[in-house]
PDB file of C-alpha atoms and ligand atoms in Angstrom:
ATOM      1  CA  MET Z   1     -89.005  94.178  58.712  1.00 80.00           C
ATOM      2  CA  SER Z   2     -85.715  93.573  56.895  1.00 91.00           C
ATOM      3  CA  GLU Z   3     -82.373  92.392  58.234  1.00 96.00           C
ATOM      4  CA  PHE Z   4     -80.905  95.745  57.106  1.00 98.00           C
ATOM      5  CA  ASP Z   5     -83.304  97.826  59.265  1.00 98.00           C
ATOM      6  CA  GLY Z   6     -81.317 100.099  61.587  1.00 98.00           C
ATOM      7  CA  THR Z   7     -77.984  99.516  59.843  1.00 98.00           C
ATOM      8  CA  VAL Z   8     -75.835 102.270  58.334  1.00 99.00           C
ATOM      9  CA  ALA Z   9     -73.964 101.526  55.114  1.00 99.00           C
ATOM     10  CA  ILE Z  10     -71.290 103.427  53.201  1.00 99.00           C
ATOM     11  CA  VAL Z  11     -71.014 102.924  49.438  1.00 99.00           C
ATOM     12  CA  THR Z  12     -67.939 104.481  47.821  1.00 99.00           C
ATOM     13  CA  GLY Z  13     -68.386 105.537  44.215  1.00 98.00           C
ATOM     14  CA  GLY Z  14     -72.131 105.280  44.836  1.00 98.00           C
ATOM     15  CA  ALA Z  15     -73.107 108.071  42.452  1.00 98.00           C
ATOM     16  CA  SER Z  16     -72.936 105.894  39.318  1.00 97.00           C
ATOM     17  CA  GLY Z  17     -73.217 102.382  37.920  1.00 97.00           C
ATOM     18  CA  ILE Z  18     -72.847  99.423  40.294  1.00 98.00           C
ATOM     19  CA  GLY Z  19     -72.422 101.672  43.345  1.00 98.00           C
ATOM     20  CA  LEU Z  20     -75.636 103.586  42.666  1.00 98.00           C
ATOM     21  CA  ALA Z  21     -77.621 100.369  42.074  1.00 98.00           C
ATOM     22  CA  THR Z  22     -76.212  98.955  45.335  1.00 98.00           C
ATOM     23  CA  ALA Z  23     -76.949 102.105  47.328  1.00 98.00           C
ATOM     24  CA  LYS Z  24     -80.551 102.111  46.082  1.00 98.00           C
ATOM     25  CA  GLN Z  25     -81.083  98.415  46.907  1.00 98.00           C
ATOM     26  CA  LEU Z  26     -79.575  98.851  50.397  1.00 98.00           C
ATOM     27  CA  ALA Z  27     -81.844 101.845  51.060  1.00 98.00           C
ATOM     28  CA  ALA Z  28     -84.886  99.944  49.759  1.00 98.00           C
ATOM     29  CA  ALA Z  29     -83.959  97.087  52.124  1.00 98.00           C
ATOM     30  CA  GLY Z  30     -84.008  99.422  55.138  1.00 98.00           C
ATOM     31  CA  ALA Z  31     -80.394 100.611  55.552  1.00 98.00           C
ATOM     32  CA  THR Z  32     -79.409 104.245  55.966  1.00 98.00           C
ATOM     33  CA  VAL Z  33     -77.012 104.759  53.059  1.00 99.00           C
ATOM     34  CA  ALA Z  34     -74.136 107.230  52.786  1.00 99.00           C
ATOM     35  CA  VAL Z  35     -72.699 107.633  49.291  1.00 99.00           C
ATOM     36  CA  LEU Z  36     -69.065 108.757  49.272  1.00 99.00           C
ATOM     37  CA  ASP Z  37     -68.083 110.013  45.833  1.00 98.00           C
ATOM     38  CA  LEU Z  38     -65.984 112.648  44.070  1.00 98.00           C
ATOM     39  CA  ASN Z  39     -69.292 114.163  42.989  1.00 97.00           C
ATOM     40  CA  PRO Z  40     -72.373 112.979  44.888  1.00 97.00           C
ATOM     41  CA  ASP Z  41     -74.693 115.608  43.322  1.00 96.00           C
ATOM     42  CA  GLY Z  42     -78.044 114.493  41.929  1.00 96.00           C
ATOM     43  CA  LEU Z  43     -78.522 111.418  44.118  1.00 98.00           C
ATOM     44  CA  PRO Z  44     -82.045 110.094  44.742  1.00 98.00           C
ATOM     45  CA  ALA Z  45     -83.597 111.607  47.886  1.00 98.00           C
ATOM     46  CA  GLU Z  46     -83.244 108.405  49.937  1.00 98.00           C
ATOM     47  CA  LEU Z  47     -79.406 108.480  49.640  1.00 98.00           C
ATOM     48  CA  HIS Z  48     -77.089 110.754  51.651  1.00 98.00           C
ATOM     49  CA  GLY Z  49     -74.184 112.197  49.663  1.00 98.00           C
ATOM     50  CA  PHE Z  50     -70.734 112.999  51.076  1.00 98.00           C
ATOM     51  CA  VAL Z  51     -67.843 114.333  48.988  1.00 98.00           C
ATOM     52  CA  ALA Z  52     -64.805 112.063  49.259  1.00 98.00           C
ATOM     53  CA  ASP Z  53     -61.768 111.089  47.209  1.00 99.00           C
ATOM     54  CA  VAL Z  54     -60.587 107.574  48.099  1.00 98.00           C
ATOM     55  CA  SER Z  55     -57.091 108.457  46.831  1.00 98.00           C
ATOM     56  CA  ASP Z  56     -56.749 111.109  49.569  1.00 98.00           C
ATOM     57  CA  ARG Z  57     -56.445 109.836  53.169  1.00 98.00           C
ATOM     58  CA  ALA Z  58     -57.466 113.161  54.764  1.00 98.00           C
ATOM     59  CA  SER Z  59     -60.590 113.299  52.581  1.00 98.00           C
ATOM     60  CA  VAL Z  60     -61.491 109.698  53.501  1.00 98.00           C
ATOM     61  CA  ILE Z  61     -61.012 110.287  57.245  1.00 98.00           C
ATOM     62  CA  ALA Z  62     -63.105 113.490  57.145  1.00 98.00           C
ATOM     63  CA  ALA Z  63     -65.948 111.854  55.184  1.00 99.00           C
ATOM     64  CA  VAL Z  64     -66.114 108.776  57.448  1.00 99.00           C
ATOM     65  CA  ALA Z  65     -66.137 111.038  60.526  1.00 98.00           C
ATOM     66  CA  ALA Z  66     -69.000 113.034  58.991  1.00 98.00           C
ATOM     67  CA  VAL Z  67     -71.017 109.835  58.353  1.00 99.00           C
ATOM     68  CA  GLY Z  68     -70.390 108.626  61.925  1.00 98.00           C
ATOM     69  CA  GLU Z  69     -71.442 111.984  63.320  1.00 98.00           C
ATOM     70  CA  ALA Z  70     -74.573 112.146  61.154  1.00 98.00           C
ATOM     71  CA  PHE Z  71     -75.858 108.611  61.840  1.00 98.00           C
ATOM     72  CA  GLY Z  72     -74.102 107.429  65.035  1.00 98.00           C
ATOM     73  CA  ARG Z  73     -72.955 104.072  63.669  1.00 98.00           C
ATOM     74  CA  ILE Z  74     -71.465 102.387  60.583  1.00 99.00           C
ATOM     75  CA  ASP Z  75     -72.139  98.684  59.967  1.00 99.00           C
ATOM     76  CA  ILE Z  76     -71.420  98.068  56.287  1.00 99.00           C
ATOM     77  CA  LEU Z  77     -68.721  99.306  53.910  1.00 99.00           C
ATOM     78  CA  ILE Z  78     -69.011  98.710  50.166  1.00 99.00           C
ATOM     79  CA  ASN Z  79     -65.599  99.482  48.636  1.00 99.00           C
ATOM     80  CA  ASN Z  80     -66.866 100.113  45.111  1.00 98.00           C
ATOM     81  CA  ALA Z  81     -65.052 103.235  43.831  1.00 98.00           C
ATOM     82  CA  GLY Z  82     -62.705 102.244  41.037  1.00 98.00           C
ATOM     83  CA  ILE Z  83     -61.433 103.264  37.641  1.00 97.00           C
ATOM     84  CA  SER Z  84     -60.806 101.457  34.383  1.00 95.00           C
ATOM     85  CA  ALA Z  85     -57.524 101.268  32.497  1.00 95.00           C
ATOM     86  CA  VAL Z  86     -56.916 100.084  28.956  1.00 94.00           C
ATOM     87  CA  GLY Z  87     -53.461  99.035  27.833  1.00 96.00           C
ATOM     88  CA  THR Z  88     -50.568  96.611  27.763  1.00 98.00           C
ATOM     89  CA  VAL Z  89     -47.479  97.145  29.929  1.00 98.00           C
ATOM     90  CA  GLU Z  90     -45.984  99.056  26.991  1.00 98.00           C
ATOM     91  CA  GLU Z  91     -48.966 101.355  26.667  1.00 97.00           C
ATOM     92  CA  ASN Z  92     -49.450 102.366  30.346  1.00 97.00           C
ATOM     93  CA  ASP Z  93     -46.859 104.727  31.847  1.00 98.00           C
ATOM     94  CA  ASP Z  94     -45.846 104.993  35.511  1.00 98.00           C
ATOM     95  CA  ASP Z  95     -48.391 107.719  36.217  1.00 98.00           C
ATOM     96  CA  GLU Z  96     -51.243 105.523  34.918  1.00 98.00           C
ATOM     97  CA  TRP Z  97     -50.046 102.523  36.979  1.00 98.00           C
ATOM     98  CA  ALA Z  98     -49.809 104.677  40.107  1.00 98.00           C
ATOM     99  CA  ARG Z  99     -53.273 106.186  39.538  1.00 98.00           C
ATOM    100  CA  VAL Z 100     -54.969 102.803  39.001  1.00 98.00           C
ATOM    101  CA  LEU Z 101     -53.345 101.095  41.997  1.00 98.00           C
ATOM    102  CA  ASP Z 102     -53.864 104.156  44.220  1.00 98.00           C
ATOM    103  CA  ILE Z 103     -57.621 104.341  43.581  1.00 98.00           C
ATOM    104  CA  ASN Z 104     -58.497 100.671  43.015  1.00 98.00           C
ATOM    105  CA  VAL Z 105     -56.353  99.081  45.750  1.00 99.00           C
ATOM    106  CA  ILE Z 106     -55.004 101.577  48.272  1.00 99.00           C
ATOM    107  CA  GLY Z 107     -58.350 103.391  48.171  1.00 99.00           C
ATOM    108  CA  MET Z 108     -59.987 100.277  49.665  1.00 99.00           C
ATOM    109  CA  ALA Z 109     -57.289 100.022  52.344  1.00 99.00           C
ATOM    110  CA  ARG Z 110     -57.702 103.711  53.276  1.00 98.00           C
ATOM    111  CA  MET Z 111     -61.487 103.428  53.476  1.00 99.00           C
ATOM    112  CA  SER Z 112     -61.383 100.205  55.469  1.00 99.00           C
ATOM    113  CA  ALA Z 113     -58.851 101.577  57.969  1.00 99.00           C
ATOM    114  CA  ALA Z 114     -61.030 104.640  58.536  1.00 99.00           C
ATOM    115  CA  VAL Z 115     -64.240 102.598  59.007  1.00 99.00           C
ATOM    116  CA  LEU Z 116     -62.840  99.705  61.128  1.00 99.00           C
ATOM    117  CA  PRO Z 117     -63.220 101.493  64.497  1.00 98.00           C
ATOM    118  CA  TRP Z 118     -66.945 101.844  63.729  1.00 99.00           C
ATOM    119  CA  LEU Z 119     -67.297  98.276  62.439  1.00 98.00           C
ATOM    120  CA  ARG Z 120     -65.825  96.895  65.688  1.00 98.00           C
ATOM    121  CA  LYS Z 121     -68.833  98.374  67.519  1.00 98.00           C
ATOM    122  CA  SER Z 122     -71.380  96.868  65.072  1.00 98.00           C
ATOM    123  CA  PRO Z 123     -73.256  93.595  65.690  1.00 98.00           C
ATOM    124  CA  ALA Z 124     -73.388  92.991  61.916  1.00 97.00           C
ATOM    125  CA  ALA Z 125     -70.127  94.308  60.486  1.00 98.00           C
ATOM    126  CA  ALA Z 126     -69.367  93.596  56.833  1.00 99.00           C
ATOM    127  CA  ILE Z 127     -67.077  94.872  54.094  1.00 99.00           C
ATOM    128  CA  VAL Z 128     -67.674  94.044  50.425  1.00 99.00           C
ATOM    129  CA  ASN Z 129     -64.946  94.879  47.895  1.00 99.00           C
ATOM    130  CA  LEU Z 130     -65.451  95.220  44.141  1.00 98.00           C
ATOM    131  CA  CYS Z 131     -63.112  92.747  42.485  1.00 98.00           C
ATOM    132  CA  SER Z 132     -63.484  91.592  38.851  1.00 98.00           C
ATOM    133  CA  VAL Z 133     -63.122  88.541  36.613  1.00 98.00           C
ATOM    134  CA  ALA Z 134     -59.935  90.369  35.549  1.00 98.00           C
ATOM    135  CA  ALA Z 135     -58.327  89.156  38.813  1.00 98.00           C
ATOM    136  CA  LEU Z 136     -58.221  85.524  37.621  1.00 98.00           C
ATOM    137  CA  ASN Z 137     -58.617  85.811  33.843  1.00 97.00           C
ATOM    138  CA  GLY Z 138     -56.100  87.317  31.438  1.00 97.00           C
ATOM    139  CA  LEU Z 139     -58.075  89.920  29.493  1.00 96.00           C
ATOM    140  CA  PRO Z 140     -56.574  91.728  26.492  1.00 95.00           C
ATOM    141  CA  ARG Z 141     -55.087  95.187  27.211  1.00 95.00           C
ATOM    142  CA  ARG Z 142     -56.101  95.184  30.889  1.00 96.00           C
ATOM    143  CA  ALA Z 143     -52.626  94.694  32.412  1.00 98.00           C
ATOM    144  CA  ALA Z 144     -52.803  97.444  35.052  1.00 98.00           C
ATOM    145  CA  TYR Z 145     -56.524  96.999  35.690  1.00 98.00           C
ATOM    146  CA  GLY Z 146     -56.191  93.211  36.062  1.00 98.00           C
ATOM    147  CA  ALA Z 147     -53.220  93.641  38.390  1.00 98.00           C
ATOM    148  CA  SER Z 148     -55.254  96.031  40.538  1.00 98.00           C
ATOM    149  CA  LYS Z 149     -58.132  93.549  40.818  1.00 98.00           C
ATOM    150  CA  GLY Z 150     -55.753  90.653  41.569  1.00 98.00           C
ATOM    151  CA  ALA Z 151     -54.560  92.800  44.450  1.00 99.00           C
ATOM    152  CA  VAL Z 152     -58.169  93.384  45.557  1.00 99.00           C
ATOM    153  CA  LEU Z 153     -58.704  89.612  45.753  1.00 98.00           C
ATOM    154  CA  ALA Z 154     -55.569  89.194  47.896  1.00 99.00           C
ATOM    155  CA  LEU Z 155     -56.538  92.220  50.006  1.00 99.00           C
ATOM    156  CA  THR Z 156     -59.990  90.717  50.611  1.00 99.00           C
ATOM    157  CA  LEU Z 157     -58.504  87.444  51.887  1.00 98.00           C
ATOM    158  CA  GLY Z 158     -55.940  89.256  54.034  1.00 98.00           C
ATOM    159  CA  MET Z 159     -58.504  91.575  55.602  1.00 99.00           C
ATOM    160  CA  ALA Z 160     -60.976  88.727  56.144  1.00 99.00           C
ATOM    161  CA  THR Z 161     -58.277  86.858  58.071  1.00 98.00           C
ATOM    162  CA  ASP Z 162     -57.141  89.859  60.106  1.00 98.00           C
ATOM    163  CA  HIS Z 163     -60.642  90.777  61.272  1.00 98.00           C
ATOM    164  CA  VAL Z 164     -62.614  87.508  61.476  1.00 98.00           C
ATOM    165  CA  ARG Z 165     -62.072  87.210  65.250  1.00 98.00           C
ATOM    166  CA  GLU Z 166     -63.406  90.755  65.647  1.00 98.00           C
ATOM    167  CA  GLY Z 167     -66.697  89.702  64.055  1.00 98.00           C
ATOM    168  CA  ILE Z 168     -66.026  91.644  60.852  1.00 98.00           C
ATOM    169  CA  ARG Z 169     -66.688  89.785  57.588  1.00 99.00           C
ATOM    170  CA  VAL Z 170     -64.849  90.716  54.377  1.00 99.00           C
ATOM    171  CA  ASN Z 171     -65.876  89.386  50.952  1.00 99.00           C
ATOM    172  CA  CYS Z 172     -65.713  90.513  47.349  1.00 99.00           C
ATOM    173  CA  VAL Z 173     -67.821  90.250  44.208  1.00 98.00           C
ATOM    174  CA  SER Z 174     -66.203  89.506  40.843  1.00 98.00           C
ATOM    175  CA  PRO Z 175     -68.398  90.880  38.072  1.00 98.00           C
ATOM    176  CA  GLY Z 176     -67.947  90.155  34.400  1.00 97.00           C
ATOM    177  CA  THR Z 177     -68.442  93.144  32.130  1.00 96.00           C
ATOM    178  CA  VAL Z 178     -71.252  95.272  33.526  1.00 96.00           C
ATOM    179  CA  SER Z 179     -73.139  97.791  31.423  1.00 94.00           C
ATOM    180  CA  THR Z 180     -72.263 101.065  33.228  1.00 94.00           C
ATOM    181  CA  PRO Z 181     -70.757 104.485  32.328  1.00 92.00           C
ATOM    182  CA  PHE Z 182     -67.360 102.887  33.212  1.00 90.00           C
ATOM    183  CA  VAL Z 183     -67.710 100.540  30.215  1.00 92.00           C
ATOM    184  CA  ASP Z 184     -69.055 103.348  27.995  1.00 91.00           C
ATOM    185  CA  ARG Z 185     -65.853 105.330  28.649  1.00 91.00           C
ATOM    186  CA  MET Z 186     -63.671 102.247  28.167  1.00 88.00           C
ATOM    187  CA  VAL Z 187     -65.129 101.207  24.763  1.00 92.00           C
ATOM    188  CA  ALA Z 188     -64.821 104.821  23.579  1.00 91.00           C
ATOM    189  CA  LYS Z 189     -61.019 104.346  23.736  1.00 87.00           C
ATOM    190  CA  PHE Z 190     -61.154 101.665  21.013  1.00 89.00           C
ATOM    191  CA  ASP Z 191     -60.977 102.399  17.259  1.00 92.00           C
ATOM    192  CA  ASP Z 192     -64.380 100.738  16.737  1.00 94.00           C
ATOM    193  CA  PRO Z 193     -66.437 101.157  19.961  1.00 94.00           C
ATOM    194  CA  VAL Z 194     -69.505  99.370  18.500  1.00 94.00           C
ATOM    195  CA  LYS Z 195     -67.415  96.302  17.611  1.00 95.00           C
ATOM    196  CA  GLU Z 196     -65.729  96.347  21.046  1.00 92.00           C
ATOM    197  CA  ARG Z 197     -69.105  96.497  22.835  1.00 94.00           C
ATOM    198  CA  ALA Z 198     -70.393  93.552  20.756  1.00 94.00           C
ATOM    199  CA  ALA Z 199     -67.216  91.602  21.643  1.00 93.00           C
ATOM    200  CA  LEU Z 200     -67.798  92.305  25.350  1.00 93.00           C
ATOM    201  CA  ASP Z 201     -71.383  91.011  25.104  1.00 94.00           C
ATOM    202  CA  ALA Z 202     -70.201  87.896  23.235  1.00 91.00           C
ATOM    203  CA  ARG Z 203     -67.463  87.169  25.820  1.00 90.00           C
ATOM    204  CA  GLN Z 204     -70.124  86.441  28.448  1.00 93.00           C
ATOM    205  CA  ALA Z 205     -71.430  82.866  28.217  1.00 95.00           C
ATOM    206  CA  THR Z 206     -74.902  84.387  28.561  1.00 96.00           C
ATOM    207  CA  GLY Z 207     -74.254  86.538  25.463  1.00 94.00           C
ATOM    208  CA  ARG Z 208     -74.937  89.834  27.226  1.00 96.00           C
ATOM    209  CA  MET Z 209     -73.334  92.113  29.762  1.00 96.00           C
ATOM    210  CA  VAL Z 210     -74.235  91.870  33.421  1.00 97.00           C
ATOM    211  CA  THR Z 211     -76.594  94.560  34.795  1.00 97.00           C
ATOM    212  CA  PRO Z 212     -75.623  96.791  37.750  1.00 98.00           C
ATOM    213  CA  GLU Z 213     -78.710  95.534  39.602  1.00 98.00           C
ATOM    214  CA  GLU Z 214     -77.540  91.903  39.294  1.00 98.00           C
ATOM    215  CA  VAL Z 215     -74.202  92.820  40.895  1.00 98.00           C
ATOM    216  CA  ALA Z 216     -75.984  94.818  43.598  1.00 98.00           C
ATOM    217  CA  GLY Z 217     -78.051  91.744  44.514  1.00 98.00           C
ATOM    218  CA  ALA Z 218     -74.870  89.747  45.127  1.00 98.00           C
ATOM    219  CA  ILE Z 219     -73.372  92.592  47.165  1.00 99.00           C
ATOM    220  CA  LEU Z 220     -76.489  92.712  49.368  1.00 98.00           C
ATOM    221  CA  TYR Z 221     -76.230  88.962  50.005  1.00 98.00           C
ATOM    222  CA  LEU Z 222     -72.604  89.332  51.142  1.00 98.00           C
ATOM    223  CA  ALA Z 223     -73.356  92.453  53.225  1.00 98.00           C
ATOM    224  CA  SER Z 224     -76.453  90.975  54.866  1.00 98.00           C
ATOM    225  CA  PRO Z 225     -76.444  90.446  58.635  1.00 98.00           C
ATOM    226  CA  LEU Z 226     -77.969  87.016  57.811  1.00 98.00           C
ATOM    227  CA  SER Z 227     -74.783  85.900  55.954  1.00 98.00           C
ATOM    228  CA  LYS Z 228     -72.770  85.533  59.150  1.00 97.00           C
ATOM    229  CA  SER Z 229     -70.782  82.459  58.017  1.00 98.00           C
ATOM    230  CA  THR Z 230     -69.700  83.911  54.687  1.00 98.00           C
ATOM    231  CA  THR Z 231     -66.278  85.543  54.829  1.00 98.00           C
ATOM    232  CA  GLY Z 232     -63.173  85.506  52.642  1.00 98.00           C
ATOM    233  CA  THR Z 233     -65.120  84.594  49.496  1.00 98.00           C
ATOM    234  CA  ALA Z 234     -65.251  85.925  45.943  1.00 98.00           C
ATOM    235  CA  LEU Z 235     -68.749  85.695  44.457  1.00 98.00           C
ATOM    236  CA  GLU Z 236     -68.745  85.692  40.652  1.00 98.00           C
ATOM    237  CA  VAL Z 237     -71.522  87.607  38.874  1.00 98.00           C
ATOM    238  CA  ASP Z 238     -70.100  87.206  35.423  1.00 97.00           C
ATOM    239  CA  GLY Z 239     -72.588  85.559  33.072  1.00 96.00           C
ATOM    240  CA  GLY Z 240     -70.458  82.402  33.220  1.00 96.00           C
ATOM    241  CA  LEU Z 241     -67.299  84.087  31.921  1.00 95.00           C
ATOM    242  CA  HIS Z 242     -64.922  82.540  34.450  1.00 95.00           C
ATOM    243  CA  ASN Z 243     -66.119  78.925  34.615  1.00 95.00           C
ATOM    244  CA  LEU Z 244     -68.052  78.090  31.439  1.00 96.00           C
ATOM    245  CA  ARG Z 245     -66.559  77.164  28.065  1.00 93.00           C
ATOM    246  CA  VAL Z 246     -69.460  77.547  25.628  1.00 93.00           C
ATOM    247  CA  ARG Z 247     -69.219  77.419  21.846  1.00 85.00           C
ATOM    248  CA  PRO Z 248     -69.541  80.756  19.984  1.00 76.00           C
ATOM    249  CA  LEU Z 249     -73.196  81.559  19.226  1.00 70.00           C
ATOM    250  CA  SER Z 250     -72.720  81.011  15.464  1.00 65.00           C
ATOM    251  CA  SER Z 251     -71.569  77.327  15.717  1.00 51.00           C
TER     252      SER Z 251
HETATM  253  P1  NAD I   1     -68.677 103.913  37.244  1.00 73.91           P
HETATM  254  O1  NAD I   1     -67.597 104.629  36.518  1.00 73.91           O
HETATM  255  O2  NAD I   1     -70.050 103.863  36.646  1.00 73.91           O
HETATM  256  O3  NAD I   1     -68.799 104.496  38.721  1.00 73.91           O
HETATM  257  C1  NAD I   1     -67.666 104.675  39.513  1.00 73.91           C
HETATM  258  C2  NAD I   1     -67.946 105.734  40.574  1.00 73.91           C
HETATM  259  O4  NAD I   1     -66.752 105.855  41.379  1.00 73.91           O
HETATM  260  C3  NAD I   1     -68.247 107.120  39.989  1.00 73.91           C
HETATM  261  O5  NAD I   1     -69.385 107.675  40.623  1.00 73.91           O
HETATM  262  C4  NAD I   1     -66.981 107.928  40.318  1.00 73.91           C
HETATM  263  O6  NAD I   1     -67.235 109.312  40.549  1.00 73.91           O
HETATM  264  C5  NAD I   1     -66.498 107.231  41.584  1.00 73.91           C
HETATM  265  N1  NAD I   1     -65.070 107.433  41.811  1.00 73.91           N
HETATM  266  C6  NAD I   1     -64.058 107.286  40.922  1.00 73.91           C
HETATM  267  N2  NAD I   1     -62.897 107.612  41.485  1.00 73.91           N
HETATM  268  C7  NAD I   1     -63.165 107.944  42.774  1.00 73.91           C
HETATM  269  C8  NAD I   1     -62.379 108.387  43.861  1.00 73.91           C
HETATM  270  N3  NAD I   1     -61.052 108.581  43.735  1.00 73.91           N
HETATM  271  N4  NAD I   1     -62.977 108.641  45.038  1.00 73.91           N
HETATM  272  C9  NAD I   1     -64.323 108.489  45.177  1.00 73.91           C
HETATM  273  N5  NAD I   1     -65.125 108.087  44.176  1.00 73.91           N
HETATM  274  C10 NAD I   1     -64.553 107.829  42.985  1.00 73.91           C
HETATM  275  O7  NAD I   1     -68.085 102.431  37.486  1.00 73.91           O
HETATM  276  P2  NAD I   1     -68.779 100.984  37.679  1.00 73.91           P
HETATM  277  O8  NAD I   1     -68.765 100.283  36.372  1.00 73.91           O
HETATM  278  O9  NAD I   1     -70.058 101.109  38.433  1.00 73.91           O
HETATM  279  O10 NAD I   1     -67.645 100.268  38.560  1.00 73.91           O
HETATM  280  C11 NAD I   1     -67.689 100.240  39.973  1.00 73.91           C
HETATM  281  C12 NAD I   1     -66.693  99.224  40.482  1.00 73.91           C
HETATM  282  O11 NAD I   1     -66.964  97.946  39.897  1.00 73.91           O
HETATM  283  C13 NAD I   1     -65.222  99.529  40.164  1.00 73.91           C
HETATM  284  O12 NAD I   1     -64.415  99.164  41.255  1.00 73.91           O
HETATM  285  C14 NAD I   1     -64.940  98.634  38.973  1.00 73.91           C
HETATM  286  O13 NAD I   1     -63.557  98.313  38.857  1.00 73.91           O
HETATM  287  C15 NAD I   1     -65.781  97.424  39.321  1.00 73.91           C
HETATM  288  N6  NAD I   1     -66.107  96.591  38.175  1.00 73.91           N
HETATM  289  C16 NAD I   1     -66.763  97.116  37.106  1.00 73.91           C
HETATM  290  C17 NAD I   1     -67.043  96.297  36.019  1.00 73.91           C
HETATM  291  C18 NAD I   1     -67.743  96.813  34.799  1.00 73.91           C
HETATM  292  O14 NAD I   1     -67.703  96.109  33.777  1.00 73.91           O
HETATM  293  N7  NAD I   1     -68.406  97.951  34.847  1.00 73.91           N
HETATM  294  C19 NAD I   1     -66.650  94.948  36.041  1.00 73.91           C
HETATM  295  C20 NAD I   1     -65.984  94.447  37.164  1.00 73.91           C
HETATM  296  C21 NAD I   1     -65.718  95.286  38.232  1.00 73.91           C
END
């Protein structure tokens, strides 16, 4: 028996990277898992795919209704879908800013609003948002991305406050750089992708990127029905990036 037995979880962006690792761990722990993604093709058999675009309210409402109809309840929402952005304020135009904030921030608000009526009926309701060390650390050429994750941190605290008396917990995880297709696409935008990847490894105090499975473990802790007193927190899974000041490996 696991504390997740009988629960139904939604993972947005669950077809790749951190979302896929989380969906698999939730399913292995006994949850019924719905993956909402732009393209949920090719998922492992234990996961249930639903097409959804978190930047489109009608698509979100339809997908959440389909999950509710298929499984009769929704207990856990993992707001994971997100996109990267590279650039300074001079390099990103208005369209890029709007796209990043629409998917990374408003996407979480749309999903949460659609799922809340189901969460109110759950005895173990939890939302986990994907934040980032970029919320509280100035990272080079991540102006729009960092701003979006700063907003996710504030959104997490606001939602946790609004819904605590309804028995709904809201937390976020703040990963460092995680080795996923998201990072592969991001380093490809640099003149020397190999050098950029090595710099990302070196930026972690541990000297290596975080794995998707390590982030998933933290998400499961926050989503667990056993974590009833944990709400309004940001759990760092960042190889020490935020708090540790280690010397470079060569010195
Ligand atoms: P990824 O690119 O591997 O996967 C993202 C998934 O989201 C994909 O399956 C994609 O199809 C889906 N998606 C994108 N836009 C969508 C939309 N509009 N509607 C529905 N689905 C959509 O990314 P990842 O590295 O696993 O990142 C997942 C989350 O973790 C993001 O919110 C990201 O900001 C955050 N994060 C990532 C890192 C990192 O270094 N990889 C670090 C900190 C935080």
